[in-house]
Each structure stands twice: as C-alpha cells, then as structure tokens.
Coordinates of C-alpha atoms in Angstrom, one line a residue:
Chain B
M24 CA 0.0 0.0 0.0
S25 CA 3.0 2.3 -0.4
S26 CA 3.9 4.2 -3.5
P27 CA 7.4 4.9 -4.9
A28 CA 9.2 7.7 -3.1
G29 CA 8.9 11.1 -4.6
L30 CA 5.5 10.7 -6.3
R31 CA 3.4 11.8 -3.3
P32 CA 3.1 15.5 -3.1
T33 CA 3.4 17.1 0.3
S34 CA 0.2 19.1 0.1
M35 CA -2.8 18.2 2.3
T36 CA -5.0 17.6 -0.8
K37 CA -7.0 14.6 -0.1
T38 CA -7.9 11.9 -2.6
Y39 CA -11.3 10.2 -2.5
T40 CA -13.1 7.5 -4.3
G41 CA -16.6 6.3 -4.1
A42 CA -19.7 5.1 -5.9
S43 CA -23.3 4.0 -5.5
M44 CA -22.9 0.3 -4.5
S45 CA -25.4 -2.5 -4.0
L46 CA -25.3 -4.3 -0.6
D47 CA -23.5 -7.1 -2.3
G48 CA -20.8 -4.9 -3.5
Y49 CA -21.6 -4.1 -7.2
I50 CA -21.5 -0.7 -9.0
S51 CA -23.3 -2.2 -12.0
G52 CA -25.4 -5.3 -12.4
P53 CA -24.9 -8.1 -14.9
D54 CA -24.6 -6.8 -18.5
E55 CA -24.5 -3.2 -17.3
S56 CA -27.9 -3.5 -15.7
G57 CA -29.2 -2.1 -12.4
F58 CA -28.5 1.6 -12.8
D59 CA -32.1 2.5 -12.2
L60 CA -31.8 0.8 -8.8
L61 CA -28.3 2.1 -7.9
F62 CA -29.2 5.7 -8.8
D63 CA -32.8 5.8 -7.6
W64 CA -31.7 8.2 -4.8
Y65 CA -30.6 10.8 -7.5
N66 CA -34.2 11.3 -8.3
N67 CA -36.6 10.2 -5.6
G68 CA -36.9 13.4 -3.6
D69 CA -38.1 17.0 -3.8
V70 CA -34.8 19.0 -3.4
V71 CA -33.7 20.2 -6.8
I72 CA -29.9 20.2 -7.5
E73 CA -28.9 21.9 -10.7
T74 CA -25.7 20.5 -12.3
A75 CA -23.4 22.1 -14.9
R76 CA -25.4 20.1 -17.5
E77 CA -28.7 21.6 -18.5
D78 CA -30.0 18.2 -19.3
L79 CA -29.2 16.8 -15.8
T80 CA -31.1 18.0 -12.8
M81 CA -31.2 15.8 -9.6
R82 CA -34.2 15.7 -7.2
C83 CA -33.0 14.2 -4.0
S84 CA -34.2 13.7 -0.4
P85 CA -33.1 16.5 1.8
Q86 CA -30.5 14.3 3.4
S87 CA -29.0 13.1 0.1
A88 CA -29.1 16.6 -1.3
A89 CA -27.1 17.9 1.6
Y90 CA -24.6 15.1 1.2
F91 CA -24.3 15.5 -2.5
R92 CA -23.7 19.3 -2.1
E93 CA -20.9 18.4 0.2
V94 CA -19.5 16.1 -2.5
M95 CA -19.7 18.9 -5.1
D96 CA -18.1 21.5 -2.7
T97 CA -15.3 19.1 -1.8
A98 CA -14.3 17.9 -5.2
G99 CA -11.6 19.9 -7.1
A100 CA -10.7 17.5 -9.9
F101 CA -11.6 14.1 -11.2
V102 CA -9.4 11.2 -12.3
V103 CA -11.3 8.7 -14.5
G104 CA -10.4 5.8 -16.7
R105 CA -10.8 5.5 -20.4
H106 CA -13.8 3.2 -20.1
L107 CA -15.8 5.8 -18.3
F108 CA -14.6 8.5 -20.6
D109 CA -15.7 6.5 -23.7
I110 CA -19.1 5.4 -22.5
T111 CA -20.0 9.0 -21.7
N112 CA -18.2 10.5 -24.7
G113 CA -16.3 12.5 -22.2
W114 CA -19.6 13.9 -20.8
E115 CA -19.5 16.0 -24.1
G116 CA -16.8 18.1 -22.6
R117 CA -18.6 19.1 -19.4
H118 CA -18.9 16.9 -16.4
P119 CA -22.1 17.4 -14.4
I120 CA -19.8 18.7 -11.6
D121 CA -17.9 21.3 -13.7
I122 CA -14.3 20.7 -12.5
P123 CA -11.2 19.5 -14.4
V124 CA -11.1 15.9 -15.4
V125 CA -7.9 13.9 -15.9
V126 CA -8.4 10.8 -18.1
V127 CA -6.0 7.9 -17.7
T128 CA -5.4 6.3 -21.1
H129 CA -2.8 4.5 -23.1
E130 CA -3.5 6.6 -26.1
P131 CA -5.3 9.9 -26.0
P132 CA -8.2 10.2 -28.5
T133 CA -7.4 12.1 -31.7
D134 CA -11.0 12.5 -32.9
W135 CA -12.9 13.6 -29.8
Q136 CA -15.4 16.3 -30.8
P137 CA -17.3 17.2 -27.6
K138 CA -20.3 19.5 -27.8
H139 CA -18.6 21.8 -25.2
R140 CA -15.3 22.8 -26.8
D141 CA -14.2 24.9 -23.9
H142 CA -13.6 21.8 -21.9
R143 CA -11.1 21.2 -19.0
F144 CA -10.2 17.6 -19.9
E145 CA -6.6 16.4 -19.9
F146 CA -5.2 13.0 -20.9
V147 CA -2.4 11.3 -19.0
T148 CA -0.6 8.2 -20.4
E149 CA 1.8 7.5 -17.5
G150 CA -0.8 5.7 -15.3
V151 CA -2.9 6.4 -12.3
E152 CA -0.2 7.8 -10.0
A153 CA 0.8 10.4 -12.6
A154 CA -2.9 11.2 -13.2
V155 CA -3.5 11.7 -9.5
A156 CA -0.4 13.9 -9.2
R157 CA -1.6 16.1 -12.1
A158 CA -5.2 16.2 -10.6
R159 CA -3.8 17.4 -7.3
V160 CA -2.3 20.4 -9.0
L161 CA -5.6 21.2 -10.8
A162 CA -7.6 20.7 -7.6
G163 CA -5.7 23.3 -5.6
D164 CA -6.8 22.9 -2.0
K165 CA -9.9 20.9 -2.9
A166 CA -10.0 17.1 -3.2
V167 CA -9.1 14.7 -6.0
V168 CA -11.9 12.2 -6.7
V169 CA -11.0 9.0 -8.5
N170 CA -14.0 7.4 -10.3
G171 CA -14.6 4.0 -11.8
G172 CA -13.9 0.6 -10.4
Q173 CA -10.6 -0.2 -12.1
M174 CA -9.1 3.3 -11.4
A175 CA -10.2 3.2 -7.8
R176 CA -8.6 -0.2 -7.3
Q177 CA -5.4 0.8 -8.9
A178 CA -5.2 4.1 -6.9
L179 CA -6.1 2.2 -3.7
E180 CA -3.4 -0.4 -4.3
A181 CA -0.9 2.4 -5.0
G182 CA -1.7 3.9 -1.6
L183 CA -3.2 7.1 -3.1
I184 CA -6.7 6.9 -1.6
D185 CA -7.4 8.7 1.7
E186 CA -11.2 8.1 1.9
L187 CA -13.9 6.0 0.5
W188 CA -17.4 7.5 0.1
V189 CA -19.9 4.7 -0.5
D190 CA -23.5 5.2 -1.2
L191 CA -24.9 1.9 0.0
V192 CA -28.1 0.9 -1.9
P193 CA -30.6 -1.6 -0.4
V194 CA -30.5 -4.1 -3.3
L195 CA -28.7 -7.3 -4.2
L196 CA -27.6 -7.3 -7.8
G197 CA -26.1 -10.8 -7.8
G198 CA -23.3 -10.0 -10.1
G199 CA -21.8 -7.4 -12.4
R200 CA -18.9 -5.0 -11.8
P201 CA -17.6 -4.9 -8.2
L202 CA -16.6 -1.5 -6.7
F203 CA -13.1 -3.0 -5.9
D204 CA -12.5 -5.9 -8.2
H205 CA -10.3 -8.3 -6.2
V206 CA -8.3 -5.5 -4.6
K207 CA -5.1 -6.8 -3.0
G208 CA -6.4 -7.2 0.5
P209 CA -7.0 -7.0 3.2
V210 CA -7.3 -3.2 3.2
T211 CA -8.2 -1.9 6.7
L212 CA -10.5 1.0 6.9
D213 CA -11.6 3.3 9.7
G214 CA -15.0 4.5 10.3
P215 CA -17.6 5.1 9.2
L216 CA -16.7 8.8 9.8
S217 CA -20.3 9.6 9.0
V218 CA -23.6 7.8 8.2
V219 CA -26.2 9.8 6.4
E220 CA -29.5 8.0 5.8
G221 CA -31.2 9.1 2.6
D222 CA -34.2 7.6 0.8
R223 CA -33.1 4.2 -0.6
V224 CA -29.4 4.9 0.2
T225 CA -27.1 5.1 3.2
H226 CA -24.1 7.4 2.6
L227 CA -21.0 6.1 4.4
R228 CA -17.6 7.7 4.6
Y229 CA -14.5 5.6 5.6
T230 CA -10.8 6.5 5.8
V231 CA -8.1 4.1 4.5
R232 CA -5.7 3.1 7.3
R233 CA -2.0 3.3 6.2
Chain O
M6 CA -38.8 -15.2 -5.4
S7 CA -42.0 -17.2 -4.8
S8 CA -42.2 -20.7 -3.2
P9 CA -44.5 -23.5 -4.1
A10 CA -48.0 -23.2 -2.7
G11 CA -48.5 -24.9 0.6
L12 CA -45.0 -24.8 1.9
R13 CA -45.3 -21.4 3.6
P14 CA -46.9 -21.7 7.1
T15 CA -49.4 -19.1 8.1
S16 CA -47.7 -18.2 11.4
M17 CA -46.0 -14.8 11.9
T18 CA -42.6 -16.4 12.6
K19 CA -40.0 -14.4 10.7
T20 CA -37.0 -15.8 9.0
Y21 CA -33.7 -13.9 9.1
T22 CA -30.3 -14.3 7.7
G23 CA -27.2 -12.3 8.3
A24 CA -23.5 -12.3 8.8
S25 CA -20.4 -10.2 9.5
M26 CA -19.5 -8.9 6.0
S27 CA -16.6 -6.8 4.6
L28 CA -17.5 -3.6 2.8
D29 CA -16.7 -5.5 -0.4
G30 CA -19.3 -8.2 0.4
Y31 CA -17.3 -11.1 1.7
I32 CA -18.0 -13.3 4.8
S33 CA -14.6 -14.9 4.6
G34 CA -11.4 -13.8 2.8
P35 CA -9.3 -15.8 0.3
D36 CA -8.4 -19.3 1.6
E37 CA -10.7 -18.9 4.7
S38 CA -8.7 -15.8 5.9
G39 CA -9.9 -12.6 7.4
F40 CA -12.0 -13.9 10.4
D41 CA -9.9 -11.9 12.8
L42 CA -10.9 -8.8 11.0
L43 CA -14.6 -9.7 10.4
F44 CA -15.1 -10.8 14.0
D45 CA -13.0 -8.1 15.7
W46 CA -16.2 -6.6 17.1
Y47 CA -17.0 -9.8 19.0
N48 CA -14.0 -9.0 21.3
N49 CA -13.0 -5.3 21.2
G50 CA -15.1 -4.0 24.0
D51 CA -15.8 -4.2 27.7
V52 CA -19.3 -5.6 27.9
V53 CA -19.2 -9.3 28.7
I54 CA -21.7 -11.6 27.0
E55 CA -21.7 -15.1 28.2
T56 CA -22.8 -17.7 25.7
A57 CA -24.0 -21.3 26.2
R58 CA -20.4 -22.4 25.6
E59 CA -18.1 -22.0 28.5
D60 CA -15.2 -21.6 26.1
L61 CA -16.8 -18.7 24.3
T62 CA -17.3 -15.4 26.0
M63 CA -17.7 -12.2 24.0
R64 CA -16.5 -8.8 25.0
C65 CA -18.3 -6.2 22.9
S66 CA -18.8 -2.4 22.8
P67 CA -22.0 -1.4 24.6
Q68 CA -23.7 -0.8 21.2
S69 CA -22.8 -4.2 19.7
A70 CA -23.6 -5.9 23.0
A71 CA -27.1 -4.5 23.0
Y72 CA -27.5 -5.5 19.3
F73 CA -26.2 -9.0 19.9
R74 CA -28.5 -9.5 22.9
E75 CA -31.4 -8.6 20.6
V76 CA -30.2 -11.2 18.1
M77 CA -30.0 -13.8 20.9
D78 CA -33.5 -12.9 22.2
T79 CA -35.0 -12.9 18.8
A80 CA -33.6 -16.2 17.5
G81 CA -35.7 -19.4 18.1
A82 CA -34.0 -21.9 15.8
F83 CA -31.2 -22.0 13.3
V84 CA -31.0 -23.5 9.8
V85 CA -27.4 -24.2 8.7
G86 CA -25.8 -26.0 5.8
R87 CA -23.6 -29.1 6.0
H88 CA -20.4 -27.1 5.4
L89 CA -20.9 -25.0 8.5
F90 CA -21.9 -28.1 10.5
D91 CA -18.8 -29.9 9.4
I92 CA -16.2 -27.2 10.0
T93 CA -17.5 -26.6 13.6
N94 CA -18.1 -30.3 14.2
G95 CA -21.7 -29.3 14.9
W96 CA -20.5 -26.9 17.6
E97 CA -19.9 -30.1 19.7
G98 CA -23.6 -30.4 20.1
R99 CA -24.2 -27.0 21.7
H100 CA -24.5 -23.8 19.6
P101 CA -23.2 -20.7 21.4
I102 CA -26.8 -19.5 21.2
D103 CA -28.4 -22.6 22.7
I104 CA -31.4 -23.1 20.5
P105 CA -32.4 -25.9 18.1
V106 CA -30.3 -26.3 14.9
V107 CA -31.7 -27.8 11.7
V108 CA -28.9 -29.0 9.4
V109 CA -29.6 -29.3 5.7
T110 CA -27.7 -32.2 4.3
H111 CA -28.0 -34.9 1.6
E112 CA -26.9 -37.5 4.0
P113 CA -27.1 -37.2 7.8
P114 CA -23.9 -38.1 9.6
T115 CA -23.8 -41.6 11.1
D116 CA -20.6 -41.1 13.2
W117 CA -21.2 -37.7 14.8
Q118 CA -20.0 -37.9 18.5
P119 CA -20.5 -34.5 19.9
K120 CA -19.2 -33.6 23.4
H121 CA -22.7 -32.5 24.4
R122 CA -24.9 -35.6 23.9
D123 CA -28.1 -33.8 25.0
H124 CA -28.0 -31.8 21.8
R125 CA -31.0 -30.3 19.9
F126 CA -29.7 -30.8 16.4
E127 CA -31.9 -32.3 13.6
F128 CA -31.0 -33.3 10.0
V129 CA -33.2 -32.5 7.1
T130 CA -32.6 -34.1 3.7
E131 CA -35.4 -32.5 1.7
G132 CA -33.7 -29.1 1.1
V133 CA -33.8 -25.7 2.6
E134 CA -37.6 -25.1 2.3
A135 CA -38.3 -28.2 4.4
A136 CA -35.6 -27.2 6.8
V137 CA -37.0 -23.7 7.3
A138 CA -40.5 -25.2 7.8
R139 CA -39.2 -27.6 10.5
A140 CA -37.3 -24.8 12.1
R141 CA -40.4 -22.7 12.3
V142 CA -42.1 -25.3 14.3
L143 CA -39.1 -25.5 16.6
A144 CA -38.8 -21.7 16.9
G145 CA -42.4 -21.2 18.1
D146 CA -43.1 -17.5 18.2
K147 CA -39.4 -16.6 17.8
A148 CA -37.5 -16.2 14.6
V149 CA -35.7 -18.7 12.3
V150 CA -32.2 -17.7 11.5
V151 CA -30.6 -19.1 8.3
N152 CA -26.8 -19.1 8.5
G153 CA -24.1 -19.6 5.9
G154 CA -23.8 -18.1 2.5
Q155 CA -25.1 -21.0 0.4
M156 CA -28.1 -21.6 2.7
A157 CA -28.9 -17.9 2.8
R158 CA -28.8 -17.6 -1.0
Q159 CA -31.0 -20.7 -1.5
A160 CA -33.5 -19.5 1.2
L161 CA -33.5 -16.0 -0.3
E162 CA -34.2 -17.3 -3.8
A163 CA -37.0 -19.5 -2.5
G164 CA -38.7 -16.4 -1.0
L165 CA -38.2 -17.6 2.6
I166 CA -36.2 -14.7 4.0
D167 CA -38.0 -11.7 5.6
E168 CA -35.0 -9.7 6.9
L169 CA -31.2 -9.4 6.4
W170 CA -29.1 -8.5 9.4
V171 CA -25.7 -7.4 8.1
D172 CA -22.7 -6.5 10.4
L173 CA -20.8 -4.3 8.0
V174 CA -17.1 -4.4 8.8
P175 CA -14.7 -1.6 7.6
V176 CA -12.3 -3.8 5.6
L177 CA -11.8 -4.8 2.0
L178 CA -11.0 -8.5 1.8
G179 CA -10.5 -8.5 -2.0
G180 CA -12.0 -12.0 -2.5
G181 CA -13.2 -15.1 -0.7
R182 CA -16.7 -16.2 0.0
P183 CA -19.5 -13.7 -0.7
L184 CA -22.5 -13.3 1.6
F185 CA -24.8 -13.9 -1.4
D186 CA -22.9 -15.7 -4.1
H187 CA -24.5 -14.6 -7.3
V188 CA -28.0 -14.6 -6.0
K189 CA -30.6 -14.4 -8.8
G190 CA -31.1 -10.7 -8.7
P191 CA -32.0 -8.0 -8.5
V192 CA -33.5 -8.5 -5.0
T193 CA -34.9 -5.2 -3.7
L194 CA -34.6 -4.6 0.0
D195 CA -36.1 -1.9 2.2
G196 CA -34.3 0.0 4.9
P197 CA -32.1 0.0 6.7
L198 CA -34.7 -0.4 9.4
S199 CA -32.0 0.3 12.0
V200 CA -28.4 1.4 12.0
V201 CA -26.3 0.6 15.1
E202 CA -22.7 1.9 15.1
G203 CA -20.4 -0.4 17.1
D204 CA -16.7 -0.3 17.2
R205 CA -15.3 -1.6 13.9
V206 CA -18.8 -2.6 12.8
T207 CA -22.1 -1.1 11.6
H208 CA -25.1 -3.3 12.3
L209 CA -27.7 -2.9 9.5
R210 CA -31.2 -4.5 9.3
Y211 CA -33.0 -4.7 6.0
T212 CA -36.4 -6.2 4.9
V213 CA -36.7 -8.2 1.7
R214 CA -39.4 -6.7 -0.5
R215 CA -41.8 -9.3 -2.0

C-alpha cells in the first residue's frame, strides 16, 4: 500500500473514491444493468440540485441533497479511466460537476469532438499515479476524486486513496462490476466517519488506514 | 422469489439471515482468511456476554452488545448447511446461542459424536424449504435464522427470507466467500430499518421486498 518515493506531493490535498454500490458490492449489475436501482436516490426526492449540465437535474431527499452538495463542494478535480470517458463520450466536454477531469489512457483520443469545446479535460498516459499527481495540481486545496472501479482499485493499491465514500443501496444485484474488483487485500478502513440516511441509500464515509 | 404453494406456514414467525460482512461483500477472505478482521467486534469492548459455551465469552462495545443480545433474544432456531456443521463439528452439540439447529444435508452423519450428547440438532434431507418449515415449528413464536452463504442464498431465492441483518465491517478483503454468491437478482430490499454503530462494525437491518 505504499507508492514509490517522490511521487506523493506534500500538500494536504485529499484523494477520495466512491460510488453507489449494492449491498452485495456491485457498482453495476450483470450486462451493465441495475443503474435505475443504484441511482434511484438521485431522483426520488423534492430537493432540486442543478448541475453544470442543463440536461441533468437531480431531485433528492433533503439528506441526500445535503450530502451531494458536500461532495460537489469538496471535489476539485476528477481522475477517470478511459472506459468511463468512452461510455459517456467525455460527458460531451462538461462533467455534471464542472471541474477539471484527468483521463488515464494508453492513447489519447485524436478524434474527440465534444459538444462543449471549452472543456477542461486532460489525458495522462503515465498511469494512475501520474494522473492523481496532475489532478492534485488542478484541484488546488480541494479534493481529487478517483472514479470508476478499475481506477479506484489501482489508486487504492498504489496507496493514493485517503477516503472511500460509499452510497450503499438496499438491493442485491447478484453479479456485475464490483466496486473493488479483487483489490489486493486486506485493506483496513476506519469509520464510518459519517452515516447519512437518505431515501433508498445510506451514505457512508471511511478512511483508508495506512 | 416465490415458493411452491402450501409450503409457507401461516404463522407470523419471521426468517432472518445475516453475517459479518466486509465492505466489499465477503463473509470470509481468500483461503478462509480474514476472520480476525470480520469478528473483531466480538471482542473489542468491555461488555461481557456469556454464551451457552463455557469456552466462548464475547466482550463487545456497549452498542454491539445490545445489538447482539437482541439477536439472541430474537432467534428461536437455526438453519445451517452441512459445510458450517462440518467445520464446527456441529459446535460439539451446543451452539453458542443454545437453541435448536436444523442442518440441511444430503446424508445425515452416522458417526457424529458431539461432546454435548443432549443436543438439539436435527437433520433434514429435503432441502432448505423443508428445513425452514421444520425450524419454524421448533422456533415457536421466535425467529428462524438461516446461517451460511449458500443456505442464505437458497432461502432468499426461495422467497423464505424476511430480513437481512448485516454486520458491515470496515475492511476490504478482495476475494473469498461472498454473503450472497451470485444470488438471482435483483433483489430489492427496504431499509435499513436500523443502523447501530459499534466499534469496527455497523449493524444494518433490511427487509426483503416481495
């Protein structure tokens, strides 16, 4: 769980990862199913949360809205994998939380034509540690958020993750994509630091013990 | 999630299942590892809980002790699989919670010589539904508790489980035996009905939606 010397910056910028996860540990069900169940809490309440995307407005319970606003206020830059970039077409150049996005890829796209041309996306080819280091610069004194199961696992195994934010959803999906696909364990956590009960979700924050 | 007509008794006896589970969904780590981490909460506090076994005394946090006493008071009979029976040698004839135990097996043991000969163990060869039906009789107005990943999955898929009691432990094991090994999903739950924060465990109760 340690990273090569010299790669960790000395700033206090924290690095988080998290996801909506079923009680049996999946962030998507078999054949990319189950998203309606995992993200029900995005839209099962009355509190409107506008995002940077006109086509995406959330309607949460008051508890989940407060939690999600904290996520939005905390996050300074994202690190995502190429898979997530590709299936969203790079969010058309504007992530719903409008902060810089660092994409880890072996080969940056040459033909990406996002709708939003004034995007703040960067591509890093030297792996997740280099991507997190770059994201820390972009995030300033805010947090780096690593998204996507494979990136999260790699960052965790490289000792780069300070906290896990898990939105635990009361469903068993029975298969699919795990949040941490066979991470080299055991990884001891501390917490939960906080437990927020929304409607059809329990928001849990843990720290990673080093 | 429905069972054949006629097998469900009309009593109000509830059927629960549950386990100590890592945040990534495992009830044991790779090669039967991780039990020290999963069951840390059994012995990390000051409140003494005597069990029916002289060799097994728990020392829990006050929160977990209150929760565990509720489990003990609620449970009227267990249903376990042959694997769990074999690795414990049938708890030597006396389960730590001293209530009747129904063992699901293809072939009852002929050479079992438990230390406690006045045991209340029974063997059922007609599968989990018959075992749960028998356990309901033995439990009276208390609950039937189905233990072990494979039994829990089979009982859940047969529509026999009313509640899940999950002791969520802040550790990632990265592999091993899942609580519900590829249950036929999705299974929608409701809750958590209750959230009890112990020391190195969060006790969560969910109902199974039918």
